[in-house]
Tab-separated table of C-alpha atoms and ligand atoms in Angstrom:
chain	number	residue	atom	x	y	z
A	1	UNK	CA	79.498	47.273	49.615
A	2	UNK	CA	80.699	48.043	52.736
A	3	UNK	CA	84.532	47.081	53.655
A	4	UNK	CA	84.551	46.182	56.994
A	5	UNK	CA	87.948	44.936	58.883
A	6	UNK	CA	89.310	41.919	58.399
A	7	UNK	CA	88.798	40.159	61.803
A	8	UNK	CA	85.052	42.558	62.592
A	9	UNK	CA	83.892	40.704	65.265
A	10	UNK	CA	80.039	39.926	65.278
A	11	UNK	CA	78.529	38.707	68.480
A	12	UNK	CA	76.170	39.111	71.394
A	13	UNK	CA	76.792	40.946	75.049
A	14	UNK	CA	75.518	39.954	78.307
A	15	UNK	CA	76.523	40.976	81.710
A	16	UNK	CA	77.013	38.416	84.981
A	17	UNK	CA	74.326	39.989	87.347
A	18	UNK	CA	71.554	39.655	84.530
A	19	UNK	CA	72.209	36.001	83.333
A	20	UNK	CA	74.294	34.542	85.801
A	21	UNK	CA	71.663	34.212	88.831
A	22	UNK	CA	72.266	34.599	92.583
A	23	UNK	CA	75.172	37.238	92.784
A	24	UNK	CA	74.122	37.105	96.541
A	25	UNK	CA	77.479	38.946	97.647
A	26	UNK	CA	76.248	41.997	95.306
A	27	UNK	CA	75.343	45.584	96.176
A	28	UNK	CA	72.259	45.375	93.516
A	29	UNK	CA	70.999	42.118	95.186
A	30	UNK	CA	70.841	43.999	97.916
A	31	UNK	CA	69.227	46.620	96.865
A	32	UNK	CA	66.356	44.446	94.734
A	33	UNK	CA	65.714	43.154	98.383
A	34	UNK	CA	65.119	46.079	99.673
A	35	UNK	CA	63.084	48.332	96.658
A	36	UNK	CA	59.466	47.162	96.195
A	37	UNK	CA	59.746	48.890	93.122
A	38	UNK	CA	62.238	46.315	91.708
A	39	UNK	CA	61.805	42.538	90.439
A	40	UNK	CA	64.038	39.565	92.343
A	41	UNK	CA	67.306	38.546	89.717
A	42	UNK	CA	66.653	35.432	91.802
A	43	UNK	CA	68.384	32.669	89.280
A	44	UNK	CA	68.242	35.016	86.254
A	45	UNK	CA	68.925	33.184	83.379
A	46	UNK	CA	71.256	30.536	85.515
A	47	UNK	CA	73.898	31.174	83.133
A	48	UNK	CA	76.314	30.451	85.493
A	49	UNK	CA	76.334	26.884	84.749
A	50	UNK	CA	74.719	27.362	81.250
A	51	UNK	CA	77.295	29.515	79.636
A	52	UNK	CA	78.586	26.950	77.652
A	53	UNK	CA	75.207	26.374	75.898
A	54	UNK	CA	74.374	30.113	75.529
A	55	UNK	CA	78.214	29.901	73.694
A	56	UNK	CA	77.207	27.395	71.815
A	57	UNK	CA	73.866	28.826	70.166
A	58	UNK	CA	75.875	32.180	69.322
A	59	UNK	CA	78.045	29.790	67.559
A	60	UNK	CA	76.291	27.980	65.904
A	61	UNK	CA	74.536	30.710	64.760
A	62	UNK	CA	77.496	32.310	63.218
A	63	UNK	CA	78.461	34.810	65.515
A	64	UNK	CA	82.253	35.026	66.349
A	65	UNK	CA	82.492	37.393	69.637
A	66	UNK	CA	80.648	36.942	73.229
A	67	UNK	CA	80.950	39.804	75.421
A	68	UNK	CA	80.505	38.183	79.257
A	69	UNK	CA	81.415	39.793	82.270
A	70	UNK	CA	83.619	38.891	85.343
A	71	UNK	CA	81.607	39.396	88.476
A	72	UNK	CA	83.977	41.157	91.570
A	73	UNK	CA	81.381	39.993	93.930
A	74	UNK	CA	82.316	36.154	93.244
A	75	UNK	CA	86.349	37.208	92.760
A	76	UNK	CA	86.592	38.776	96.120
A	77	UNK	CA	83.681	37.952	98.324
A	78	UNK	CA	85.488	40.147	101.156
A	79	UNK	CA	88.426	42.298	100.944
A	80	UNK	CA	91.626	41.309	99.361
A	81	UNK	CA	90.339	37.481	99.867
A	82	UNK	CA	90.466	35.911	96.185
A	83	UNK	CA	88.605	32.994	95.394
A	84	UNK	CA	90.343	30.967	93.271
A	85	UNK	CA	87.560	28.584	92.573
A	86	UNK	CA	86.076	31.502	90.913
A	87	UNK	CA	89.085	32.859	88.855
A	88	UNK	CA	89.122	29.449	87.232
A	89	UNK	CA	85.472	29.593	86.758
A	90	UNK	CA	85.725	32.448	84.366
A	91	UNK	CA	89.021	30.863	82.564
A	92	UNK	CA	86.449	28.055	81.780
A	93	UNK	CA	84.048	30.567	80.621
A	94	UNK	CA	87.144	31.801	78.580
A	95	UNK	CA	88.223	29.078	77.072
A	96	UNK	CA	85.009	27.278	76.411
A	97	UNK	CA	84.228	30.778	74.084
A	98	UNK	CA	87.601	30.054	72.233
A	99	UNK	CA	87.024	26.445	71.702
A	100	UNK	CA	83.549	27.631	70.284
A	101	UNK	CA	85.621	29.928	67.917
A	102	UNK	CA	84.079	33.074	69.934
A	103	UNK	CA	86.697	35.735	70.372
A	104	UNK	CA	85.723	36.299	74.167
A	105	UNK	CA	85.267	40.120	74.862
A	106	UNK	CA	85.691	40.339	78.746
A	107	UNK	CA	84.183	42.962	80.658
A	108	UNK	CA	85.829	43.628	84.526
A	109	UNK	CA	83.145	45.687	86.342
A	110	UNK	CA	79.279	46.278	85.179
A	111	UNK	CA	77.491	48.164	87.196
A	112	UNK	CA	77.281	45.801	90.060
A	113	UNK	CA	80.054	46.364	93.486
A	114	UNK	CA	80.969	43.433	96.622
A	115	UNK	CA	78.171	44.525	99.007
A	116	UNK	CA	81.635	45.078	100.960
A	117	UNK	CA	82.812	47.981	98.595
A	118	UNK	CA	79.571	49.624	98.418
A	119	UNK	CA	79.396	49.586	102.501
A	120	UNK	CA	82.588	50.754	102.513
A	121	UNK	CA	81.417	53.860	100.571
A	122	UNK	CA	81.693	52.584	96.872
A	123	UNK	CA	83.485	54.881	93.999
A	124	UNK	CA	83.517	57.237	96.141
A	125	UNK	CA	85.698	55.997	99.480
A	126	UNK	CA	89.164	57.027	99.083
A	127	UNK	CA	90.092	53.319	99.086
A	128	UNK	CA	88.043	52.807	96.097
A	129	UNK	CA	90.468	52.953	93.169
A	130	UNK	CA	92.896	50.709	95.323
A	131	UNK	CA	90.264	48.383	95.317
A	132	UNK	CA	89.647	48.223	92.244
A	133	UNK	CA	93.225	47.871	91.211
A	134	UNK	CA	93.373	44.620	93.831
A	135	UNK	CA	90.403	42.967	92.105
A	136	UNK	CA	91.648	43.632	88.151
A	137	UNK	CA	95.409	42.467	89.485
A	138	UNK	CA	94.165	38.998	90.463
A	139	UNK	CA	92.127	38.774	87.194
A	140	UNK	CA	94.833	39.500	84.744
A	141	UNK	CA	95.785	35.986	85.512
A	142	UNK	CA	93.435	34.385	83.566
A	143	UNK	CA	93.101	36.729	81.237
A	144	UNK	CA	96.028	34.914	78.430
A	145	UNK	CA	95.122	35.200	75.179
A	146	UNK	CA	92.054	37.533	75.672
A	147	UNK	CA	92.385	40.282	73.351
A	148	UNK	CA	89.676	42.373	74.493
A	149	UNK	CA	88.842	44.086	78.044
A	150	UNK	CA	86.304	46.851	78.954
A	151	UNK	CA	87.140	47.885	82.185
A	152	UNK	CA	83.923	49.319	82.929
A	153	UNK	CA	80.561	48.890	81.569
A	154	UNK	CA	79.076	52.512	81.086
A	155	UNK	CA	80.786	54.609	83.678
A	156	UNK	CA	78.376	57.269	82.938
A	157	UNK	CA	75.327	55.042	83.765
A	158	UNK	CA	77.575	54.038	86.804
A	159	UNK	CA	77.812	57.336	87.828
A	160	UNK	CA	73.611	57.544	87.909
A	161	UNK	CA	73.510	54.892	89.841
A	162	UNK	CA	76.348	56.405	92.082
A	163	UNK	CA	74.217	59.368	92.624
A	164	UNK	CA	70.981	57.863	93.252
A	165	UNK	CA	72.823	55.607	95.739
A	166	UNK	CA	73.363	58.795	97.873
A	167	UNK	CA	69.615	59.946	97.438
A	168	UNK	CA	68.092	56.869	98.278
A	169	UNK	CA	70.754	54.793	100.636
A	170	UNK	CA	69.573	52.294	103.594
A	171	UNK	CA	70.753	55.143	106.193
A	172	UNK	CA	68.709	57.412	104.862
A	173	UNK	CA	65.781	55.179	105.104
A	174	UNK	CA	64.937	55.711	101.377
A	175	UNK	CA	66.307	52.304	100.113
A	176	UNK	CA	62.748	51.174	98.880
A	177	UNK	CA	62.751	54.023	96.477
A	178	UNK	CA	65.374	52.659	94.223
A	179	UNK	CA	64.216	52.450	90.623
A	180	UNK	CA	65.460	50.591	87.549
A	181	UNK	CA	68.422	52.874	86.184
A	182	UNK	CA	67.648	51.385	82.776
A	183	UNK	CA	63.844	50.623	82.796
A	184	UNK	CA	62.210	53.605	84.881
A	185	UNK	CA	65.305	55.782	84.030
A	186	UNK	CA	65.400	55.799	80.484
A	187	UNK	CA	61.990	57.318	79.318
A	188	UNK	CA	61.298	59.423	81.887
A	189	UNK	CA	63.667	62.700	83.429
A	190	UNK	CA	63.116	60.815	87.045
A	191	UNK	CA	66.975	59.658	87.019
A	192	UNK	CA	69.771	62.474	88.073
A	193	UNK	CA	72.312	63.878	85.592
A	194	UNK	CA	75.522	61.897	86.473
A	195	UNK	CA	77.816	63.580	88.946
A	196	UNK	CA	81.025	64.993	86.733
A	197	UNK	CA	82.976	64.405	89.965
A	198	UNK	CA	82.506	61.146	90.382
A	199	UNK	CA	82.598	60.664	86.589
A	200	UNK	CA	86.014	61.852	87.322
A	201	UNK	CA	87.189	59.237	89.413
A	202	UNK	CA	85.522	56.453	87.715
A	203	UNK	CA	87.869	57.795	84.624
A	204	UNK	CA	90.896	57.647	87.236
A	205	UNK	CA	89.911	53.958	88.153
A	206	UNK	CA	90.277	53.280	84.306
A	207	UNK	CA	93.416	54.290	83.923
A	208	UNK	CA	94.690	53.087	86.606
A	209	UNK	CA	93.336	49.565	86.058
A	210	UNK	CA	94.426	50.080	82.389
A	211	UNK	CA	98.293	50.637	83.398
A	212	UNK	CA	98.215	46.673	85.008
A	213	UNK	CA	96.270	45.292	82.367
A	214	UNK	CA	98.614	47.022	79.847
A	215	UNK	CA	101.481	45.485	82.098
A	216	UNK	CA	100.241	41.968	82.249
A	217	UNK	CA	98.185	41.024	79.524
A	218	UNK	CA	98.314	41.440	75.351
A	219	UNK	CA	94.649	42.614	75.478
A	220	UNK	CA	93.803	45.754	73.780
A	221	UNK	CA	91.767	47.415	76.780
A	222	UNK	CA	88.891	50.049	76.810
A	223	UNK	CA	85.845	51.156	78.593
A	224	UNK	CA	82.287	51.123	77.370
A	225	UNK	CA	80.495	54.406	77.355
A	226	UNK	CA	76.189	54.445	77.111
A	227	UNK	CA	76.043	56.967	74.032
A	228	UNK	CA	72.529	58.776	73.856
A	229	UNK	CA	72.566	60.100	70.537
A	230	UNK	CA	71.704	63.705	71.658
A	231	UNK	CA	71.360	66.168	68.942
A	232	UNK	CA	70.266	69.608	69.800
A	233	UNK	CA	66.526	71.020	68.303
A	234	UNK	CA	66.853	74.596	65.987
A	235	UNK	CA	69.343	77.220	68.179
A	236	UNK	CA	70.332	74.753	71.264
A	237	UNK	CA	73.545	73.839	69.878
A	238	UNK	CA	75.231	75.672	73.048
A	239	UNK	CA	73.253	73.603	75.505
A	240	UNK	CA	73.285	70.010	73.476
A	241	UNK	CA	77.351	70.845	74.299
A	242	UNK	CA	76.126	71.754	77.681
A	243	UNK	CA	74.284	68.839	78.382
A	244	UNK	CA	76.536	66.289	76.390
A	245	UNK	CA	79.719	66.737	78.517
A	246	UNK	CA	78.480	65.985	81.612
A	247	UNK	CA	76.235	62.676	80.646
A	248	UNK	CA	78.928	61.663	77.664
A	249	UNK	CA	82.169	63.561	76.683
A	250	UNK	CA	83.926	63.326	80.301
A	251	UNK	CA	83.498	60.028	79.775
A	252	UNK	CA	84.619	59.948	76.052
A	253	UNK	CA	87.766	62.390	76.757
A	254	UNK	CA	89.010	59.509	79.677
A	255	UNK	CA	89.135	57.030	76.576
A	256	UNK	CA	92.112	59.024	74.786
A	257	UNK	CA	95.253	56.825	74.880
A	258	UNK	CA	92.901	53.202	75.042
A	259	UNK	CA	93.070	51.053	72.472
A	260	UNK	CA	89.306	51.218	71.880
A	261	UNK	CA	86.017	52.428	72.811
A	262	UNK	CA	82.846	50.703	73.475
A	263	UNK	CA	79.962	52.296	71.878
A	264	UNK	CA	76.626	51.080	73.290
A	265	UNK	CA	73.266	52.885	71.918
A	266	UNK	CA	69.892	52.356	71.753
A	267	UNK	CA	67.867	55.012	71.099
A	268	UNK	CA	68.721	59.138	70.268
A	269	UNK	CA	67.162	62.174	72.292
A	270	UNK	CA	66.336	65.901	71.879
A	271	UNK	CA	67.729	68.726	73.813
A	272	UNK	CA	65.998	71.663	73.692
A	273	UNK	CA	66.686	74.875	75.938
A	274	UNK	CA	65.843	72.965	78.681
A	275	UNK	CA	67.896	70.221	78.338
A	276	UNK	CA	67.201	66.354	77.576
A	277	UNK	CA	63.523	66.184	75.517
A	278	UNK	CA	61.814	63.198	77.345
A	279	UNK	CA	61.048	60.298	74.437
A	280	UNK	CA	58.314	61.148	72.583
A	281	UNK	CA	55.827	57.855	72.678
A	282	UNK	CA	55.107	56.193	69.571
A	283	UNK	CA	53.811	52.915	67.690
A	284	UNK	CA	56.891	51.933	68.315
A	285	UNK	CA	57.941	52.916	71.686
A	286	UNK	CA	60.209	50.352	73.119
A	287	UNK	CA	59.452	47.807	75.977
A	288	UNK	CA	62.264	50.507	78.017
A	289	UNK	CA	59.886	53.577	77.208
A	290	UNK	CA	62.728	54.852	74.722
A	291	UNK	CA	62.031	56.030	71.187
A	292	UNK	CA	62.435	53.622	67.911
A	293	UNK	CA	65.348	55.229	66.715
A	294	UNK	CA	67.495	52.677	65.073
A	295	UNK	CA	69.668	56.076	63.640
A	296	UNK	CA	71.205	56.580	67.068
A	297	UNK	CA	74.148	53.945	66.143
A	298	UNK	CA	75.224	56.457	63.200
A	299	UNK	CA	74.702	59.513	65.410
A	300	UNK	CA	77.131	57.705	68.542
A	301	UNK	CA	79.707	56.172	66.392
A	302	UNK	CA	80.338	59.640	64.329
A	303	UNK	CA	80.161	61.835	67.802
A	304	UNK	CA	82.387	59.820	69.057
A	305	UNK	CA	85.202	59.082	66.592
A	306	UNK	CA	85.063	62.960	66.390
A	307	UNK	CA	85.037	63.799	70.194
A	308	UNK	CA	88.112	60.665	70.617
A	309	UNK	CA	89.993	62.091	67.280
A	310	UNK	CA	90.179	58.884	66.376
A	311	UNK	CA	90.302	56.066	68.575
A	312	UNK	CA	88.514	52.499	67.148
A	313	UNK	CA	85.637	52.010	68.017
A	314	UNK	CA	83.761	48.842	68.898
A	315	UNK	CA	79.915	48.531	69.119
A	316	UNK	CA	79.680	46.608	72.297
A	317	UNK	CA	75.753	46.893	72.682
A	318	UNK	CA	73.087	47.583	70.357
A	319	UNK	CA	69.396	46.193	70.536
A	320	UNK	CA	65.858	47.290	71.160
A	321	UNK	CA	63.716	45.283	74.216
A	322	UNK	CA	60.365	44.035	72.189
A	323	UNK	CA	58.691	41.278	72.128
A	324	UNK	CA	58.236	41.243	69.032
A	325	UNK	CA	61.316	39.476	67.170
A	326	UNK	CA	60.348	41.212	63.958
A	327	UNK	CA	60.704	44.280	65.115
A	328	UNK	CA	64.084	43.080	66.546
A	329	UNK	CA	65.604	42.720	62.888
A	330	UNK	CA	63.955	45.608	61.580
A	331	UNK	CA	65.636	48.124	64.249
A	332	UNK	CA	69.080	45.740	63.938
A	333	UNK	CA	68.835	46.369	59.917
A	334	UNK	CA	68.188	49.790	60.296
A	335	UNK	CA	71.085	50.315	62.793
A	336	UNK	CA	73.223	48.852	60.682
A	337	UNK	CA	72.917	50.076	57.559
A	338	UNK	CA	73.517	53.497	59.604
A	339	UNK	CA	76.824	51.460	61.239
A	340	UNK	CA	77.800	50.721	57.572
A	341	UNK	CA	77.436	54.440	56.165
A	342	UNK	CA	79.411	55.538	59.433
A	343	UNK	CA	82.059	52.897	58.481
A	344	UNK	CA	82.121	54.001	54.579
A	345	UNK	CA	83.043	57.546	55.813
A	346	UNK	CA	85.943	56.855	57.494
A	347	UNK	CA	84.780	55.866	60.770
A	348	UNK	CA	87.252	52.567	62.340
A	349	UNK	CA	84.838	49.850	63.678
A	350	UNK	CA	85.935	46.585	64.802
A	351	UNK	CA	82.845	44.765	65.372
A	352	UNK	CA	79.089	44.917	66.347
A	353	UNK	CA	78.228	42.855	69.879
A	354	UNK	CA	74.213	43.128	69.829
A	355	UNK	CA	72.912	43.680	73.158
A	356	UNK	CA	71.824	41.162	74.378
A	357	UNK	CA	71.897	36.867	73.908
A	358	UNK	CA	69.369	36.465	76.150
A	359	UNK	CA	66.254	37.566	77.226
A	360	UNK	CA	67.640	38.811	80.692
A	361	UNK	CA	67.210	40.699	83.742
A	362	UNK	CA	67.224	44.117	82.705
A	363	UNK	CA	68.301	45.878	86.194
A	364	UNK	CA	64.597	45.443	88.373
A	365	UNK	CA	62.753	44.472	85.901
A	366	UNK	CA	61.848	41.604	83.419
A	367	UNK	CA	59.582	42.636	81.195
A	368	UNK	CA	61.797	44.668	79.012
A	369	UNK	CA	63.244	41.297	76.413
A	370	UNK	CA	66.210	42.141	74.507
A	371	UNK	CA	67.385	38.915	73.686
A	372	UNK	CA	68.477	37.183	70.541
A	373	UNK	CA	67.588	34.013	72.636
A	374	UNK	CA	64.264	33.908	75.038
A	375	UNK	CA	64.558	31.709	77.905
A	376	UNK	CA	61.752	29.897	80.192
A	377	UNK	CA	62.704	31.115	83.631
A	378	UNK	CA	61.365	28.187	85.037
A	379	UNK	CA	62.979	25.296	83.312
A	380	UNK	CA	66.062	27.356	81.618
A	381	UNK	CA	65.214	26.252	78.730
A	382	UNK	CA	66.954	28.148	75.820
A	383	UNK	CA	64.443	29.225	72.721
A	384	UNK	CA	66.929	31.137	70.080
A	385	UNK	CA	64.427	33.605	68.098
A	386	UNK	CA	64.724	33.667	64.473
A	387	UNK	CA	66.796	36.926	65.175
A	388	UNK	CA	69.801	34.788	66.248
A	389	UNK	CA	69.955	33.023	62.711
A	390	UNK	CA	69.342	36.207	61.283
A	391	UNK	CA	72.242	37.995	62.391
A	392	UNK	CA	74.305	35.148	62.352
A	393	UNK	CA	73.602	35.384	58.359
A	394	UNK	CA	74.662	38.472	58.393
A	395	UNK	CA	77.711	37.721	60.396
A	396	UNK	CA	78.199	34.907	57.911
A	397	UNK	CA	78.027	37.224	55.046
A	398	UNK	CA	79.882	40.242	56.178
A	399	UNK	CA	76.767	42.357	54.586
A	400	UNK	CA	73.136	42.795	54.636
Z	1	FCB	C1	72.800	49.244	79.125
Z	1	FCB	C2	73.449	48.270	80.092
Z	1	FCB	C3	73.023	46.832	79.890
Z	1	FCB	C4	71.553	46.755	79.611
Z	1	FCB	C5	71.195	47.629	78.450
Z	1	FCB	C6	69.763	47.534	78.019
Z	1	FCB	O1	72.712	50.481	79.727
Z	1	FCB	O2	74.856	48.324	79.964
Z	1	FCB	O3	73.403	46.115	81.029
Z	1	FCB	O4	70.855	47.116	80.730
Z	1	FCB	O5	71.494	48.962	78.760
């Protein structure tokens, strides 16, 4: 059987702008007002006032980690001006996950900027890492006795969404053609290869953001990288390198010297000699367009402990969006029975954070359901799937 650590934390992710509801001071709620193509997050899941009962269903499922993010937008609605009404919002959120006996896993930035930063010229203004440093300064003060941070959710993804943000911004007139970077992104080649230079500073914001949260707080701190699983088809081993630096080693190499590194996979892709294989559709294509490939886990975790020489890894999402909750264990099973093999080689996990609680807004769109957890959007009523006992058994058990 496999030994995993003592301490392996077993939970569920979400992020603010897809449960929360009405992050009105957001650059992506201003963009989902603007794209046709996208759905409103409108109230999402209203987990803004409900995170103590999403907390508690994790719970009493058996789970003992909740990965929840802080949202910028609410800390610093314009710049340098903290809300402190807001701070103490997410030390509730902090504490109420510790009184739950959740070890809260606290993530600073995902994917969504202050409308005020992205105006400003986002990641890449030359004020933007001074920014950033402001808004993670005022948040290390409620961050005692947190033991986990990401700093950033999937800087690589971030760096997409960077990208398209030139192609399509409002001064260009080309603000309704904003797609879904996960939904319309991940199946088909429409998204752009992530800029390396802006990967670049991204990696700069982390460690400079790491430096005051190493100062200020005990928390073992780390960034969460979107691991595709690429493996190269017969004599492409060249261009799988090729291609795999610029959408995941930059990203991997900034982690060297963290404490940890946030894995998050869902699927596993082709390259061939012309780069990324679109997903080959199947029975059991996902709700995202991405392939069934519950094997990607095993692929990630072993690239990366490899690529990192060795830094500990924690999976901080893993899921498939179906709506079928059957098909939900079966891929979770799979994935990690390929975790577990990973681990019995050598590989140093900490935990598993399945992606996601809820059934959420997934970025435009919210069809795609990845939740342990389905919820009416009308009434907010919370409907855990048999998936959330499942893997609470599991988490229970330490085993399959
Ligand atoms: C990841 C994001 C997360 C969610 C999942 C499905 O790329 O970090 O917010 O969208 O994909």
């Amino acid at each position: 059987m496999t030994e995993l650590v003592p301490g392996f934390l077993w939970g569920a992710s979400t992020a603010p702008h897809q449960v929360e509801g009405n992050n009105l001071n957001s650059d992506f709620w201003a963009r989902e007002h603007l794209a046709p193509g996208l759905e409103l997050s409108g109230d999402a899941c209203d987990s803004y006032h409900r995170y103590a009962e999403d907390m508690r269903l994790l719970a009493d499922a058996g789970l003992t980690a909740y990965r929840f993010g802080i949202e910028w937008a609410r800390i610093e609605p314009a710049p340098g001006e903290i809300s402190r009404a807001e701070l103490a919002h997410y030390r509730r959120m902090i504490e109420t996950a510790r009184d739950l006996g959740l070890e809260p896993v606290v993530t600073l930035h995902h994917f969504t900027n202050p409308n005020w930063f992205a105006q400003e010229g986002g990641w890449t203004s030359d004020r933007a890492i001074e920014r950033f440093q402001t808004y993670v300064q005022a948040v290390t003060g409620i961050l005692d006795g947190v033991k986990w941070v990401c700093t950033m959710n999937e800087p690589n993804m971030l760096a997409v969404m960077v990208t398209m943000g030139r192609q399509y911004s409002a001064d260009s007139g080309d603000a309704k053609k904003w797609m879904s970077p996960t939904v319309d992104g991940a199946a088909r080649p429409v998204i752009p290869d992530p800029d390396p230079e802006v990967g670049r500073r991204l990696g700069e914001a982390h460690h400079a953001v790491r430096d005051i949260l190493k100062k200020h707080t005990d928390a073992a701190v780390g960034w969460t990288v979107a691991c595709p699983a690429l493996t190269a088809t017969p004599g492409n081993e060249e261009k799988l390198k090729e291609v795999r630096y610029v959408r995941e080693d930059l990203y991997l190499d900034a982690a060297l010297g963290d404490d940890f590194i946030g894995v998050q996979v869902y699927s596993s892709q082709a390259v061939d000699e012309n780069g990324v294989v679109p997903h080959p559709l199947g029975p059991d294509t996902t709700l995202t367009g991405t392939a069934y490939r519950p094997d990607g886990i095993g692929t990630s975790v072993r690239h990366v402990w490899e690529r990192t020489g060795g830094v500990p890894v924690l999976i901080t999402e893993n899921g498939i969006a179906t709506a079928d909750d059957e098909q939900r264990i079966r891929y979770t099973t799979e994935a990690l029975g390929h975790l577990f093999a990973a681990i019995d080689d050598g590989v140093d996990v900490r935990g598993y954070l399945h992606w996601s609680a809820l059934d959420n807004y997934e970025w435009g769109h919210w069809g795609p359901t990845f939740g342990l957890i389905a919820v009416d959007r009308e009434t907010f009523e919370r409907q855990p799937k048999p998936s959330l006992a499942w893997l609470g058994e599991v988490a229970r058990c330490g085993h399959l």
